[in-house]
Amino acid sequence: MSKHIFIVAGEASGDIYGAQLISYLREIDPQIEVSCLGGECMKEKNVHFLYNLVKEFSVMGFIPVILGIPKVMRFLEISLNWFDKKRPDLIVLIDYPGFNMYLSTHAYRRKIPCIYFITPQIWAWAPWRIKKIKKFMSKMLVIFPFEVPFYEKANVPVSYVGHPILDKLAKFKEDKEFRQKENIEKQEKILAVLPGSREREIRKNLNTMLWVAENLEGVDHVIIALGSEKYIDLVNEIASEYKSLPLRIVLRNTHNVLVNAHLALVTSGTATLETALLKGPLVIFYKLPKLHHFVFKHLPFITCDFIGLPNIISDREIVPEHVFKEEKDERILEDARNLWQEGEIRQQCIKDIEAMRAKMGTPGASKRAAKEIMDFLNQK
């Protein structure tokens, strides 16, 4: 009898990784049954697709999550009804801990095992969650090598599979004609701006990013790289205040923008790691509301010293990062100037990024995760 896996991903990146995982699971066992809550990428894999969780509940921050509780309860009910009806052999949770950890408690009561792929960042904040993880999770599949001893110390079964972003970047082929298509000369310098993929991120960070761009000397082109046209009107509205900038928006071509950029200004998140792996150097931004800023700076459950993944992986600040309150922060501009100019600071940053890349291992994370999952199922 074929095995049945239920997969949950609540964010766009998790949806992509979930789709990759499904493909590799089927390579191992073509008869495997997959059902899921996810996004369009997973839906296209010919699965039992329950609901588009990515579209309905892609949020960030404390207050939006609280306001979204009715949706959480609705998706939880959908999932539990499916569990009771179909009794999957295993639940695979991808990132998205706010929902997935809650779901795991109900799976545990139904004696359905859970494996977590791209695990909660308990090493960064709220480390007491390890108690729930130990109770409710059968195994953790981690994407950073430093996570392994954290779970081993708590006697939680863990395997390091690597970061699936490496799989994505391995497939990237640079467009050698990018500059020609964009009418940019070879010697001209590009400043890349990645303001984020959510409306709140763009509203809070783009003004400061463009203010920095406006005050950097020797910038020939400023390119705002967007993954989709969803918020292009908002970006145009904000950018219209900076008429002196040689500015353009490039859609769905972020990797080519980055490999051609002299420097990138990047909103905190996975994009910081992607930028560092592709090229670097970069400056990391995240503007917080005053209450959130206080929480980040002062409350004891924040246990990580950094917000940027290149710095977290390196366990020191190799690229400048700023969690800031004021839009025009001279410290951010100073760091951007130091990295824009050819000199010792820029060269040291590039060297440190290369060392960070070496720590990331090799592509194949989703394939290794699929093998771990099937090995677990076959041992049941």
XYZ file of C-alpha atoms in Angstrom:
380
model
C 0.000 0.000 0.000
C 1.386 3.414 -0.974
C 2.405 5.886 1.717
C 0.555 9.163 2.227
C 2.394 12.396 3.149
C 0.759 15.684 4.101
C 2.957 18.768 3.432
C 2.380 22.279 4.795
C 4.064 25.462 3.521
C 2.721 28.922 4.307
C 5.183 31.200 2.535
C 6.281 31.621 -1.072
C 9.790 30.268 -0.473
C 8.401 27.240 1.368
C 6.018 26.610 -1.519
C 8.971 26.459 -3.930
C 10.918 24.131 -1.649
C 7.826 21.997 -1.107
C 7.392 21.550 -4.845
C 11.044 20.493 -5.164
C 10.561 18.048 -2.305
C 7.498 16.478 -3.943
C 9.452 15.881 -7.162
C 12.259 14.094 -5.315
C 9.843 12.055 -3.183
C 8.244 10.768 -6.380
C 11.661 9.890 -7.813
C 12.132 7.567 -4.836
C 8.538 6.295 -4.757
C 6.387 7.091 -7.818
C 3.313 5.721 -6.009
C 3.526 8.027 -3.015
C 0.348 9.971 -2.236
C 0.806 13.671 -1.408
C -1.713 16.136 -0.034
C -0.912 19.656 1.046
C -1.635 23.170 2.141
C 0.715 25.389 0.160
C 0.897 27.633 -2.878
C 0.795 27.526 -6.661
C 4.109 25.666 -7.044
C 2.927 22.734 -4.925
C -0.521 22.822 -6.527
C 1.057 22.274 -9.949
C 2.576 18.988 -8.750
C -0.701 17.073 -9.153
C -1.354 16.640 -5.430
C -4.478 16.628 -3.257
C -4.430 20.392 -2.790
C -6.567 21.534 0.122
C -6.078 25.306 0.129
C -3.731 28.081 -1.004
C -2.227 28.953 2.356
C 0.490 31.105 0.763
C -1.999 33.387 -0.970
C -4.349 33.730 1.997
C -1.948 34.025 4.871
C 1.427 35.435 3.883
C 2.097 37.820 6.784
C 4.972 39.170 8.834
C 5.129 40.661 12.315
C 3.260 40.213 15.593
C 0.161 42.350 14.991
C -0.800 40.976 11.523
C -0.505 37.417 12.856
C -2.839 38.237 15.737
C -5.374 39.767 13.358
C -5.128 36.641 11.218
C -6.158 34.234 13.994
C -9.622 33.540 12.465
C -7.883 32.425 9.251
C -5.464 30.265 11.219
C -8.356 28.494 12.914
C -10.069 27.954 9.568
C -6.986 26.387 7.994
C -6.436 24.314 11.110
C -9.973 22.953 10.847
C -9.440 22.093 7.162
C -6.237 20.243 8.039
C -7.676 18.324 10.989
C -10.719 17.208 9.029
C -8.344 15.861 6.380
C -6.217 14.104 9.014
C -9.281 12.393 10.452
C -10.578 11.437 7.021
C -7.340 10.283 5.346
C -4.941 9.482 8.208
C -1.663 10.436 6.484
C 1.407 8.385 7.425
C 3.526 11.495 7.953
C 3.216 15.279 8.094
C 6.074 17.365 6.675
C 6.178 20.949 7.936
C 8.123 23.552 5.960
C 9.158 26.739 7.765
C 6.130 28.860 8.869
C 6.383 27.984 12.592
C 3.473 30.101 13.849
C 0.983 27.800 12.133
C 3.015 24.624 11.816
C 3.947 24.279 15.486
C 0.290 24.634 16.419
C -0.681 22.062 13.805
C 1.922 19.636 15.144
C 0.242 19.508 18.570
C -2.968 18.223 16.953
C -1.058 15.744 14.804
C 0.626 14.431 17.958
C -2.757 13.834 19.598
C -3.750 11.807 16.542
C -0.469 9.862 16.696
C 0.630 11.125 13.278
C 4.415 11.756 13.183
C 5.835 15.099 12.026
C 9.119 15.936 10.335
C 10.181 19.578 10.121
C 12.090 20.787 7.030
C 13.500 24.332 7.333
C 13.014 24.456 11.057
C 11.941 27.250 13.449
C 14.765 29.639 14.300
C 14.730 28.813 17.992
C 18.462 29.533 18.096
C 17.535 33.168 17.315
C 14.526 33.760 19.543
C 12.243 32.002 22.053
C 14.587 29.047 22.701
C 12.109 27.510 25.153
C 10.195 26.203 22.127
C 12.677 23.305 22.084
C 10.466 21.559 24.677
C 7.511 21.469 22.272
C 9.737 20.422 19.399
C 11.156 17.545 21.414
C 7.649 16.385 22.283
C 5.880 16.825 18.945
C 8.557 16.272 16.266
C 9.907 12.954 15.072
C 12.833 14.565 13.273
C 14.273 17.946 12.294
C 15.842 18.450 8.862
C 18.001 21.546 9.244
C 19.481 23.817 6.598
C 22.397 25.338 8.545
C 25.269 23.290 10.021
C 25.260 25.241 13.296
C 21.698 24.026 13.999
C 22.763 20.391 14.429
C 24.467 20.672 17.848
C 21.590 22.830 19.096
C 19.117 19.971 18.584
C 21.568 17.222 19.518
C 22.096 18.891 22.881
C 18.334 18.628 23.499
C 18.254 14.994 22.265
C 16.047 15.846 19.300
C 16.622 13.641 16.196
C 18.241 15.878 13.563
C 19.911 15.669 10.158
C 21.676 18.429 8.232
C 20.500 18.475 4.612
C 21.815 21.868 3.466
C 20.007 24.949 2.218
C 17.599 24.542 -0.746
C 18.545 28.017 -1.937
C 21.727 26.412 -3.277
C 19.585 24.189 -5.517
C 17.842 27.268 -6.857
C 21.083 29.154 -7.517
C 22.717 26.124 -9.139
C 20.088 26.323 -11.894
C 20.685 30.023 -12.496
C 22.436 30.895 -15.748
C 23.699 34.448 -16.006
C 22.409 36.455 -18.962
C 25.627 37.818 -20.461
C 23.586 40.321 -22.466
C 21.796 41.765 -19.426
C 23.659 45.078 -19.545
C 23.148 45.406 -23.278
C 19.405 44.753 -22.930
C 19.186 47.366 -20.167
C 21.374 49.874 -22.084
C 24.029 49.871 -19.367
C 27.687 50.236 -20.329
C 30.221 47.724 -19.015
C 32.082 50.298 -16.919
C 28.948 51.822 -15.368
C 28.187 50.991 -11.740
C 24.830 49.599 -10.642
C 23.294 49.940 -7.193
C 20.748 47.153 -6.638
C 17.790 47.794 -4.329
C 15.757 44.849 -2.973
C 12.963 46.360 -0.848
C 11.207 43.071 -0.014
C 8.207 41.146 -1.287
C 5.555 42.367 1.146
C 3.722 45.676 1.166
C 4.742 46.486 4.731
C 8.418 45.832 3.975
C 8.352 48.096 0.929
C 6.585 50.917 2.759
C 9.016 50.818 5.661
C 12.317 50.286 3.846
C 12.255 51.678 0.307
C 12.321 55.363 1.275
C 15.502 54.870 3.296
C 17.088 52.752 0.582
C 16.478 55.437 -2.045
C 17.679 58.165 0.311
C 20.959 56.229 0.643
C 21.124 55.826 -3.155
C 20.547 59.568 -3.595
C 23.488 60.379 -1.347
C 26.015 57.909 -2.762
C 28.550 59.360 -5.202
C 29.319 57.682 -8.497
C 26.093 55.706 -8.920
C 25.336 55.339 -12.634
C 22.181 53.234 -12.309
C 19.800 52.364 -9.472
C 17.790 49.212 -10.135
C 14.881 48.218 -7.920
C 14.533 44.462 -8.329
C 11.032 43.045 -7.788
C 9.913 39.437 -7.925
C 6.494 40.370 -9.337
C 4.405 43.359 -10.390
C 2.114 42.996 -7.364
C 3.376 46.156 -5.644
C 4.803 47.997 -8.627
C 2.356 50.904 -8.206
C 3.473 51.372 -4.612
C 7.134 51.240 -5.635
C 6.532 53.798 -8.395
C 4.740 56.052 -5.937
C 7.656 56.031 -3.495
C 10.283 56.267 -6.247
C 8.569 59.324 -7.748
C 9.931 61.364 -4.814
C 13.491 60.724 -6.029
C 13.436 62.282 -9.476
C 17.189 62.958 -9.530
C 18.044 59.254 -9.355
C 18.903 57.287 -12.524
C 16.306 54.760 -11.459
C 14.494 51.864 -13.082
C 12.471 48.826 -11.968
C 13.354 45.337 -13.186
C 10.795 42.553 -12.745
C 11.486 38.842 -12.209
C 15.201 39.111 -13.003
C 16.727 39.713 -9.582
C 19.638 37.307 -9.999
C 20.936 39.063 -13.103
C 20.555 42.420 -11.385
C 22.613 41.177 -8.431
C 25.478 39.623 -10.390
C 25.885 42.922 -12.251
C 25.580 45.185 -9.197
C 28.492 46.896 -7.478
C 26.544 46.971 -4.204
C 23.100 45.841 -3.037
C 20.771 47.350 -0.442
C 18.637 44.446 0.791
C 15.709 44.078 3.164
C 16.358 41.453 5.850
C 15.305 37.913 4.957
C 16.377 35.091 2.655
C 17.274 37.684 0.005
C 20.306 38.669 2.094
C 21.722 35.157 1.796
C 20.816 34.935 -1.882
C 22.626 38.214 -2.539
C 25.736 37.108 -0.671
C 25.827 33.736 -2.438
C 25.470 35.362 -5.859
C 27.769 38.331 -5.500
C 27.872 40.675 -2.522
C 28.756 43.022 -0.939
C 25.499 44.273 0.569
C 23.949 46.372 3.315
C 21.033 44.834 5.206
C 17.986 46.922 6.145
C 15.010 46.442 8.374
C 12.945 49.332 9.673
C 10.806 48.396 12.661
C 7.917 50.208 14.326
C 8.956 51.661 17.687
C 7.282 48.897 19.711
C 8.878 46.157 17.620
C 12.238 47.933 17.822
C 12.029 47.937 21.614
C 11.162 44.227 21.635
C 14.074 43.411 19.324
C 16.580 45.406 21.341
C 15.521 44.769 24.927
C 13.469 41.636 25.560
C 15.385 38.515 26.622
C 13.733 36.015 24.269
C 15.722 37.503 21.350
C 18.900 35.419 21.643
C 20.584 36.090 18.290
C 22.921 39.037 17.818
C 22.156 39.479 14.114
C 19.223 39.632 11.697
C 21.090 39.013 8.442
C 21.680 35.390 7.452
C 25.249 35.996 6.188
C 26.133 37.322 9.645
C 24.230 34.583 11.493
C 26.004 31.864 9.505
C 29.382 33.540 10.061
C 28.613 34.208 13.754
C 29.915 37.753 13.315
C 29.061 40.827 11.305
C 30.616 40.376 7.883
C 28.133 42.732 6.173
C 26.593 45.833 7.769
C 23.052 45.420 9.064
C 20.685 48.017 10.450
C 17.501 47.520 12.413
C 16.475 51.155 12.510
C 13.728 53.561 13.577
C 14.544 56.756 11.667
C 14.325 56.907 7.882
C 17.455 59.011 7.373
C 20.108 57.233 9.397
C 23.635 58.526 8.704
C 25.165 55.257 9.944
C 23.513 53.355 7.096
C 24.812 55.846 4.556
C 28.331 55.625 5.976
C 28.355 51.824 5.684
C 27.038 52.014 2.123
C 29.760 54.524 1.186
C 32.480 52.312 2.678
C 31.333 49.340 0.600
C 30.712 51.368 -2.558
C 34.264 52.688 -2.620
C 37.118 50.437 -3.696
C 39.231 49.931 -0.612
C 40.146 47.756 2.339
C 36.620 47.639 3.856
C 35.035 46.484 0.591
C 37.734 43.897 -0.060
C 37.475 42.477 3.465
C 33.682 42.191 3.073
C 34.083 40.285 -0.201
C 36.655 37.967 1.422
C 34.375 37.279 4.400
C 31.425 36.549 2.109
C 33.532 34.005 0.201
C 34.363 32.269 3.497
C 30.659 32.238 4.401
C 29.802 30.638 1.049
C 32.243 27.808 1.778
C 30.310 26.971 4.967
C 27.077 26.466 3.049
C 28.026 23.139 1.486
C 26.720 21.856 -1.841
C 23.353 21.828 -3.665
C 20.951 18.921 -3.180
C 19.099 19.894 0.013
C 15.624 18.943 -1.202
C 16.871 15.639 -2.584
C 18.589 14.793 0.697
C 15.462 15.837 2.624
C 13.322 13.541 0.460
C 15.635 10.611 1.206
C 15.472 11.321 4.953
C 11.679 11.421 4.785
C 11.374 8.172 2.824
C 13.879 6.439 5.106
C 11.752 7.469 8.076
C 8.561 6.190 6.422
C 10.166 2.872 5.504
C 11.261 2.334 9.099
C 7.729 2.753 10.470
